Coordinates of C-alpha atoms in Angstrom, one line a residue:
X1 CA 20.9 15.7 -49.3
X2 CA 19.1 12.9 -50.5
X3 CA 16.3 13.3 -53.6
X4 CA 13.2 13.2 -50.7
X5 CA 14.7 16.1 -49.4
X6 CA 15.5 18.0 -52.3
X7 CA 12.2 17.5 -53.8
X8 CA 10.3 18.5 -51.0
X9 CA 12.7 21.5 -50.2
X10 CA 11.7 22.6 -53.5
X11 CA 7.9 22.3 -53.3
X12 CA 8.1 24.2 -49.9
X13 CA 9.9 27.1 -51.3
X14 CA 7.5 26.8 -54.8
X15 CA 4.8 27.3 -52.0
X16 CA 6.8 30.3 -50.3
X17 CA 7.1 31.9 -53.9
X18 CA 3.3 32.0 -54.4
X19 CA 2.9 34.4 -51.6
X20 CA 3.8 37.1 -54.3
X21 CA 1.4 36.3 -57.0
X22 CA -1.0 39.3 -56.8
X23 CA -4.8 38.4 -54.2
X24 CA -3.1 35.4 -52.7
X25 CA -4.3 33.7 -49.3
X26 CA -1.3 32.8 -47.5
X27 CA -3.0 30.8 -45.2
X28 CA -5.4 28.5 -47.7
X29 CA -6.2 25.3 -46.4
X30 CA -4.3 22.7 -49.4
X31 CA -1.2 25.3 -49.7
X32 CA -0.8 25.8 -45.8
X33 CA -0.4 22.0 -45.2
X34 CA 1.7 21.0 -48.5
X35 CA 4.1 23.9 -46.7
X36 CA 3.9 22.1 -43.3
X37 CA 4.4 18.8 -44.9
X38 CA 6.9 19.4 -47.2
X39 CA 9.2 21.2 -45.1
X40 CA 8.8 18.7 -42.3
X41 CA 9.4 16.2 -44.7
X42 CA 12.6 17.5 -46.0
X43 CA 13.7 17.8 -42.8
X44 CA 13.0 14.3 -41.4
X45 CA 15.1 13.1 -44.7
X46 CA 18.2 15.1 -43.5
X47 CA 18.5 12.3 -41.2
X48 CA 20.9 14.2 -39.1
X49 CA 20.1 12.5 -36.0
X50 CA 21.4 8.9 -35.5
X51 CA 18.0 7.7 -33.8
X52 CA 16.6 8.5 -37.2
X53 CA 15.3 5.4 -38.6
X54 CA 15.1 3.8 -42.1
X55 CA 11.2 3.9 -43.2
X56 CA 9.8 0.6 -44.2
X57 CA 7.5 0.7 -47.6
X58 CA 4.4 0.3 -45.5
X59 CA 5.5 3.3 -42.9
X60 CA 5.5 5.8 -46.3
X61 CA 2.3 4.2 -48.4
X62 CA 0.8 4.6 -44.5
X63 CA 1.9 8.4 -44.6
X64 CA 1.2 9.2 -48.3
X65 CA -2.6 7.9 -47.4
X66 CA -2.8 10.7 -44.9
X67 CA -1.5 13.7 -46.8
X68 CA -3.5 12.2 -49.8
X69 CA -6.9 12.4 -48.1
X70 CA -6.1 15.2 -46.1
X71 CA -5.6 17.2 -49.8
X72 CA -8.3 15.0 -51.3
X73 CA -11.1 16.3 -48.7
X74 CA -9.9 19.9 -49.1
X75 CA -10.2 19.6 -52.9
X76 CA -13.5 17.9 -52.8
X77 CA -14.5 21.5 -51.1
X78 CA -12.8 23.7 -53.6
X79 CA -14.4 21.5 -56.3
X80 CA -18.1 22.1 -54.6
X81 CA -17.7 26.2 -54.1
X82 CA -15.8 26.6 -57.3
X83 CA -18.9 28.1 -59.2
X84 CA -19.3 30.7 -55.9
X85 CA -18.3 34.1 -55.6
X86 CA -15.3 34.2 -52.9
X87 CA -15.0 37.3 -51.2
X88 CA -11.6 39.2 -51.9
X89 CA -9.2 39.4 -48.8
X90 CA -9.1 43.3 -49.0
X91 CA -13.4 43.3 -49.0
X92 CA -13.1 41.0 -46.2
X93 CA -10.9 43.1 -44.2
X94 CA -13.3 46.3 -44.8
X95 CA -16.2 44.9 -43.4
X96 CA -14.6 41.9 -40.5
X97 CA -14.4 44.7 -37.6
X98 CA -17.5 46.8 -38.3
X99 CA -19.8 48.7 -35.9
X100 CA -22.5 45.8 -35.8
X101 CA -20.8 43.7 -33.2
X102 CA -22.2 43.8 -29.8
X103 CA -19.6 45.5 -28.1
X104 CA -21.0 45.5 -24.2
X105 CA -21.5 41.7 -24.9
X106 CA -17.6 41.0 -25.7
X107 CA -16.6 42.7 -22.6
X108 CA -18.9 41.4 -20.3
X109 CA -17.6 37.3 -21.9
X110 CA -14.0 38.6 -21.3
X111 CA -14.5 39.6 -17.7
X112 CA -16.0 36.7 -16.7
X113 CA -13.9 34.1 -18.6
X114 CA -11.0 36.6 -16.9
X115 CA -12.7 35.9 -13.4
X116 CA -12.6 32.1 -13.9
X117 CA -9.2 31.7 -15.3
X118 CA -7.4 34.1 -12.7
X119 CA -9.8 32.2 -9.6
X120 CA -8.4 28.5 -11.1
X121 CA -4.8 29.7 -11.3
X122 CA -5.2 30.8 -7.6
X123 CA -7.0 27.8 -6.2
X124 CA -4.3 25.4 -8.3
X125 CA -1.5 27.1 -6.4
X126 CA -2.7 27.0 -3.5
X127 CA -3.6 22.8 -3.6
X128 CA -0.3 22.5 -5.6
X129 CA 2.2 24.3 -3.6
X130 CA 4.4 26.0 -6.3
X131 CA 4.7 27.6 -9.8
X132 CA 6.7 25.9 -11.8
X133 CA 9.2 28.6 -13.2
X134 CA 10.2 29.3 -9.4
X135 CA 11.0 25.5 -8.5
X136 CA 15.1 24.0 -9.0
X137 CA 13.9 22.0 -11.8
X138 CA 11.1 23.9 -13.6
X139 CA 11.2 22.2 -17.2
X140 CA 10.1 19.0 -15.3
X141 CA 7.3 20.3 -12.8
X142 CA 5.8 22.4 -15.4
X143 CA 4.6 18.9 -17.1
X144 CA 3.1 17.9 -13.5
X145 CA 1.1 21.4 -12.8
X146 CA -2.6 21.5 -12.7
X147 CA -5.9 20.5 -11.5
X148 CA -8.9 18.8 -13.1
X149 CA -11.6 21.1 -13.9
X150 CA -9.5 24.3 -12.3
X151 CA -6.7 23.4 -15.2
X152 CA -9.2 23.6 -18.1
X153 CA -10.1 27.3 -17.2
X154 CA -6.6 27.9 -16.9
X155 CA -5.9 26.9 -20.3
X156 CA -8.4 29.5 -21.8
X157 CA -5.7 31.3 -21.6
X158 CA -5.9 31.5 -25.8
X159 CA -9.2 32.2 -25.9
X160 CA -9.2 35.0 -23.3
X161 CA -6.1 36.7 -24.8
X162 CA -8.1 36.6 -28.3
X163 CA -10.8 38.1 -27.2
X164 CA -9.0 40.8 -25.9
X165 CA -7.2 41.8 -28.7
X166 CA -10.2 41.6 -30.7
X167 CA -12.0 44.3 -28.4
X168 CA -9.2 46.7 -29.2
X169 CA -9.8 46.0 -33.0
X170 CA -13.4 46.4 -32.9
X171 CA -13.9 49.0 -30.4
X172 CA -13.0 52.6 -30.9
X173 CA -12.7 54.7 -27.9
X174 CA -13.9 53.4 -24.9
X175 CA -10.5 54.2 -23.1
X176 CA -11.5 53.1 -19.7
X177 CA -12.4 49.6 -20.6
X178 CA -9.0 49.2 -23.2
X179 CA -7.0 49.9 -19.7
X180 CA -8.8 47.4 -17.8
X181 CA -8.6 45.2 -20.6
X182 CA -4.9 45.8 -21.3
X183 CA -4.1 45.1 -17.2
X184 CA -6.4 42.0 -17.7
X185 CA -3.9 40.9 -20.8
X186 CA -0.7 41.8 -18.9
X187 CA -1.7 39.5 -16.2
X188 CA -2.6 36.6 -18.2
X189 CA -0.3 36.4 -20.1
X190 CA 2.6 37.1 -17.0
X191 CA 0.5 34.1 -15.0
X192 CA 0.7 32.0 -17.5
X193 CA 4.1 32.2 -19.2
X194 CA 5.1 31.3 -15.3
X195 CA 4.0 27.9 -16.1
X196 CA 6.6 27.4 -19.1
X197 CA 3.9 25.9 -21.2
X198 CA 4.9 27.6 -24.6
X199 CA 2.1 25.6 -26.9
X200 CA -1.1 27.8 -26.3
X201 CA 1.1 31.2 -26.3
X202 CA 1.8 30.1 -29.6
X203 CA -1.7 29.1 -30.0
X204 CA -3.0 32.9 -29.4
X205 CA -0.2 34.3 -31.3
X206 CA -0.9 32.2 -34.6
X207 CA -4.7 32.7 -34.2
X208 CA -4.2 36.4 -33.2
X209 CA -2.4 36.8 -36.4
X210 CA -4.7 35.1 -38.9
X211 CA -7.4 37.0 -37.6
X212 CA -6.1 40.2 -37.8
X213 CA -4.7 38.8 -41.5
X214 CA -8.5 38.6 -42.6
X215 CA -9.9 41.2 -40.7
X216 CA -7.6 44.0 -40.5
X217 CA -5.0 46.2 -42.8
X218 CA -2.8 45.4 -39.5
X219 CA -0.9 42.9 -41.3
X220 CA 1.7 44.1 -43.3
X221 CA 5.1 43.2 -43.6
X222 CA 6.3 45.5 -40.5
X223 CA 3.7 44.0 -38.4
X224 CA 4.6 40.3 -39.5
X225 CA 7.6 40.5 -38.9
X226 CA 7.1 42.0 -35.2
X227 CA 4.9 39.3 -34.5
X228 CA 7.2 36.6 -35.7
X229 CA 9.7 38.4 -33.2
X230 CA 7.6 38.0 -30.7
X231 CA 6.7 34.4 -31.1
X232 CA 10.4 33.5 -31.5
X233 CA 11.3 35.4 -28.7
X234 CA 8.6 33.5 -26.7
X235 CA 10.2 30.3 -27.3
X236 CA 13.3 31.5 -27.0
X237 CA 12.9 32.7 -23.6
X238 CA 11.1 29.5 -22.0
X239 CA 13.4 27.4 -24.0
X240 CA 16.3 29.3 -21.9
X241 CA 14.7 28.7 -18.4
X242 CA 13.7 25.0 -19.5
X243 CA 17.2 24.7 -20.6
X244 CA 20.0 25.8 -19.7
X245 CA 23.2 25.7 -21.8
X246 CA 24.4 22.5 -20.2
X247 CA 21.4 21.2 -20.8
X248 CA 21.2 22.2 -24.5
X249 CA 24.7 20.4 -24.9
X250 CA 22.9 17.1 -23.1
X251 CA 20.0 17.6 -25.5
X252 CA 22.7 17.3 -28.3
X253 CA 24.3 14.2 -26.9
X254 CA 20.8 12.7 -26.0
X255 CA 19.7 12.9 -29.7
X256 CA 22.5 11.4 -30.7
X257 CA 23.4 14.2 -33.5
X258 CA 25.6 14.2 -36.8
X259 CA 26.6 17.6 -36.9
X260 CA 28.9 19.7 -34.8
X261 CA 28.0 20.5 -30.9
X262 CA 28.9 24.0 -32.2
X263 CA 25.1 24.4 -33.6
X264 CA 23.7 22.7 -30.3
X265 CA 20.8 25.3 -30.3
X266 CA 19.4 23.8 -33.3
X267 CA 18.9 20.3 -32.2
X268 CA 16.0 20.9 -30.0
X269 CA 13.9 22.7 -32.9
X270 CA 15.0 19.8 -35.3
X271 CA 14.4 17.0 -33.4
X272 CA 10.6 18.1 -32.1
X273 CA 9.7 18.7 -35.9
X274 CA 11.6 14.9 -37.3
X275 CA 10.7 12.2 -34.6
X276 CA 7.0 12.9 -34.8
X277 CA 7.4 11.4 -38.5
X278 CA 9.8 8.9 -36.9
X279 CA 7.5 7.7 -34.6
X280 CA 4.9 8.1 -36.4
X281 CA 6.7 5.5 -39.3
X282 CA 7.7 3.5 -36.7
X283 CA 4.3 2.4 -34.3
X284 CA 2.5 1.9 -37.8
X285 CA 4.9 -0.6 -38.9
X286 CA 5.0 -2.0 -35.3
X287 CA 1.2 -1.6 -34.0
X288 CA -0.6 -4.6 -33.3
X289 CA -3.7 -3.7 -31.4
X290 CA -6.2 -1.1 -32.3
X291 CA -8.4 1.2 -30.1
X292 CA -11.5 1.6 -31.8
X293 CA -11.8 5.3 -31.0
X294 CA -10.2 5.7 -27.3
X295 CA -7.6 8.1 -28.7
X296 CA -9.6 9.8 -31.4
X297 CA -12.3 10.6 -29.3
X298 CA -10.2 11.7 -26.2
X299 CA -11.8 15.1 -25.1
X300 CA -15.4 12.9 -24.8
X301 CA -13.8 9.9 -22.5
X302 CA -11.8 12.5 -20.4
X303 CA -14.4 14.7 -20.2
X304 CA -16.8 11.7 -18.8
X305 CA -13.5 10.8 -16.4
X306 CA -13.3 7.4 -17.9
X307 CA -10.2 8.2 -19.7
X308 CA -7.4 7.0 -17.2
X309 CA -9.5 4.2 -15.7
X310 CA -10.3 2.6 -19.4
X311 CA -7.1 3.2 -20.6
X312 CA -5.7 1.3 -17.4
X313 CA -8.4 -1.6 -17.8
X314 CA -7.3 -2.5 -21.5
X315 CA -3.2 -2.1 -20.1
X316 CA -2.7 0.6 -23.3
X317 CA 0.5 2.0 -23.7
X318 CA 0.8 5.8 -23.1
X319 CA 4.0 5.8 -26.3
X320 CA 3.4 2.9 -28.5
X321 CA 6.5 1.8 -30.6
X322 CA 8.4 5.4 -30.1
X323 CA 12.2 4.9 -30.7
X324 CA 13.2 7.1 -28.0
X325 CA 11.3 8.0 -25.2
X326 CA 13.1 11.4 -25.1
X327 CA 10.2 12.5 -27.9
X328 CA 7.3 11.1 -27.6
X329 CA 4.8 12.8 -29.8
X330 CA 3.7 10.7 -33.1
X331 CA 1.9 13.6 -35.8
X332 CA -1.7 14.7 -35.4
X333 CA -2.6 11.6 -37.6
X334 CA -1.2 8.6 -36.0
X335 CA -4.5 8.4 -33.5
X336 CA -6.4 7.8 -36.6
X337 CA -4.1 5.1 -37.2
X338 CA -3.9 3.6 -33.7
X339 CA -7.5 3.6 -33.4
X340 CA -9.0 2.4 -37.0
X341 CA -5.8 1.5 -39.0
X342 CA -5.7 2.0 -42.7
X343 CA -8.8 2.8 -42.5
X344 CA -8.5 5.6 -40.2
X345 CA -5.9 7.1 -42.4
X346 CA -7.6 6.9 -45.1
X347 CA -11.0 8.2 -43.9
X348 CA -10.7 10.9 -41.2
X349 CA -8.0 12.7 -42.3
X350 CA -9.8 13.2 -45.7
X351 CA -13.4 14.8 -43.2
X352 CA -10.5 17.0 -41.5
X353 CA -9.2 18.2 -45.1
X354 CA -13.3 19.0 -45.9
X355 CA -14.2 20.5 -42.2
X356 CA -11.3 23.1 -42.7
X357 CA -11.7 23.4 -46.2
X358 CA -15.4 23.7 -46.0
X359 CA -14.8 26.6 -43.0
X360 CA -12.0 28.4 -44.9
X361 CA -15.1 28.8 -47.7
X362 CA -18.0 29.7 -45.0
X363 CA -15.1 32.7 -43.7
X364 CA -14.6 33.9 -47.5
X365 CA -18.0 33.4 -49.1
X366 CA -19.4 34.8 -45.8
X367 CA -17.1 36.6 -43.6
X368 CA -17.5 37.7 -40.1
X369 CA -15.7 37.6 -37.1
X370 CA -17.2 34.1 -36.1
X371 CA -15.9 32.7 -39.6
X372 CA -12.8 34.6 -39.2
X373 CA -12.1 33.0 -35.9
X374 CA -13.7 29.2 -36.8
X375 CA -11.4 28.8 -39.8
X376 CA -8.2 31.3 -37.5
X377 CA -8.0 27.9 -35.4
X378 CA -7.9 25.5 -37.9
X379 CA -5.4 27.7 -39.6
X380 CA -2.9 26.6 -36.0
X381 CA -4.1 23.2 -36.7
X382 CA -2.8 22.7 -39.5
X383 CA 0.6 24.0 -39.2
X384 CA 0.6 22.0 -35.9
X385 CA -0.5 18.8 -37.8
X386 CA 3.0 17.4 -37.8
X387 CA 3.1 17.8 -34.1
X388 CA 0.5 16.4 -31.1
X389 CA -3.3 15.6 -32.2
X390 CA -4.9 18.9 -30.4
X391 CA -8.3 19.0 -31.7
X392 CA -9.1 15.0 -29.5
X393 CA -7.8 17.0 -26.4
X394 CA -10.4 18.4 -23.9
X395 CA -8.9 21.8 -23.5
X396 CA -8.7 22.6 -27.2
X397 CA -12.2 21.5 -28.0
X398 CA -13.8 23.8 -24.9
X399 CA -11.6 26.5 -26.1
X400 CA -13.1 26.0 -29.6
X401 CA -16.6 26.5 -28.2
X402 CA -15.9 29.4 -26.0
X403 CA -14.3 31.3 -29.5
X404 CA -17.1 29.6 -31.4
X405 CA -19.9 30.7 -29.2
X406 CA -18.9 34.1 -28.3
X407 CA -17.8 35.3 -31.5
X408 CA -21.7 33.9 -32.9
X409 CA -23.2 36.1 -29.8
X410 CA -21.6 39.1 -30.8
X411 CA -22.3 39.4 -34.0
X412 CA -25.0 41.5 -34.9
X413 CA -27.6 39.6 -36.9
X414 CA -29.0 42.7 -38.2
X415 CA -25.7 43.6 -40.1
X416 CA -25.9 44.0 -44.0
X417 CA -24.5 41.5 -45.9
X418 CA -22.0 42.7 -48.6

């Protein structure tokens, strides 16, 4: 193990060990990302795969910009509300679910977003032809399924299984709307796991959890650890029907692994955590050509349908610089760099670091379940940040504003402020 390793091994389990200091957050904004980072850091410096590259000085002052900024803006924050009165998680979690929400409302928004999503899913088929889980080959139709406009109601999926879970949490009683509700959830979440696209499952769980972290006693070790059984099991299961054992032993050869084929299982898990920073070190010491915004502003110019066509006109590479196209994915923060260069990294990563640091404050100076919910997201976000760059994407930004704007409708403006 080489010092980067050990060192940031060390800082990640440092991190882990705060969790028992007495009124701790788990899921603060600057200690949720230095755990991210430093374990996906650590990792990347096993070098364990032999398409693991050497990182050029530029590659890691390029990196250490980003997670500098990104800790910079979130400590600007703390700095501003550090004369405030935060709210303790155990007050916050008396008071999230309370009687004050408009109840009717909620379950009016789920039915229809239900309505929407199960209508697209059934127009898509029909255009489409098939479902990817019951095609010869479904790990590579799953990436061709969907429609636009039809396929971003489909993947509400998050937002309408949220939404759900929070009407059993707020609501007591009410029997006859929890079945319908809990018929509605079954065949969401059965429709959608048939198109083997694991990422928003994991979405909802992650969300569903910090919620109910902030707003509920629900989250005790018991229950943690049945959720993390369920999300494991998740991608356990769609990782079996993507891949089948001779696959898995492909996937080993493909990455071109150091260790023995008899821990084959692990190489898929290890190698979509290290070549995003691969990549990611790689394009920035390669890149030539900025974008000036294409990529960083994605959801606007694919919402307009100019996306395809532009990116066509200026002859832009889908995967700049990647090292293998096996893995193609770059970090959350490489856009920034692809778009504006240095100054990108060096500049939107630290607004990011103050937007969730400045909603993690709104949720504990005053929490409700819009707060909860706002800063619930950006809690996915960041653990995600090593990964893809969600919040540019379309789906992820109308899904924001569906949770953004229902939770805000619900919420009784009358309610007493504690």
């Amino acid at each position: 193990m080489n010092i980067i390793s050990f060192i940031s091994f060390i800082i990640f389990f440092l991190c882990i060990g705060s969790f028992f200091k007495k009124d701790t957050d788990i899921f603060s904004p600057g200690r949720l990302f230095v755990i991210v980072w430093s374990l996906a850091l650590g990792l990347t410096n096993l070098k364990l795969s032999r398409h693991q590259i050497e990182w050029s000085l530029f590659s890691w002052f390029m990196l250490f910009i980003t997670l500098f900024s990104f800790l910079t803006g979130v400590f600007i924050v703390y700095v501003i509300n550090s004369d405030k009165q935060l709210k303790t998680i155990k007050s916050i979690r008396t008071f999230a679910f309370n009687s004050s929400l408009d109840n009717d409302l909620l379950f009016k928004y789920i039915v229809i977003l239900f309505i929407g999503y199960i209508f697209s899913y059934i127009i898509s088929y029909l255009v489409i032809g098939y479902v990817p889980v019951f095609t010869r080959f479904p790990g590579l139709y799953r990436t061709n399924w969907g429609i636009f406009g039809f396929g971003l109601l489909i993947q509400t999926f998050p937002t309408l299984i949220l939404l759900i879970i929070l009407y059993y949490f707020i609501v007591k009683g009410n029997r006859g709307k929890k079945f319908l509700l809990a018929n509605l959830f079954i065949i969401t979440f059965i429709t959608y796991a048939l198109l083997l696209q694991r990422y928003y499952i994991i979405f909802a769980i992650i969300v569903c959890a910090a919620i109910l972290y902030y707003g509920s006693k629900f989250f005790r070790l018991r229950n943690l650890i049945i959720i993390l059984s369920i999300m494991f099991s998740v991608i356990y299961s769609m990782s079996y029907i993507r891949l089948s054992t001779t696959i898995v032993h492909y996937l080993y050869y493909l990455s071109a692994m150091k260790y023995s084929i008899k821990y084959a299982i692990f190489t898929e898990p290890y190698m979509y955590i290290t070549m995003n920073l691969e990549n990611f070190a790689n394009a920035v010491d390669k890149l030539q050509h900025f974008t000036y915004g294409l990529f960083t502003f994605d959801f606007i110019f694919a919402l307009t349908g100019i996306k395809h066509p532009v990116a066509e006109y200026l002859n832009l590479s889908r995967f700049p610089d990647i090292i293998t196209s096996s893995f193609n994915t770059f970090t959350m923060f490489f856009i920034y760099y692809r778009d504006f260069g240095i100054i990108g990294l060096g500049i939107i990563p630290l607004l990011l670091g103050m937007l969730f640091s400045t909603a993690y404050y709104k949720m504990r100076t005053t929490p409700n379940i819009n707060t909860i919910s706002i800063y619930s997201i950006f809690v996915f976000v960041i653990l995600f940040s090593f990964f893809v760059p969600i919040i540019s994407f379309l789906h992820f930004v109308f899904n924001f504003l569906i949770i953004y704007l229902v939770t805000r409708a619900i919420v009784n403006k009358k309610a007493v402020s504690f």
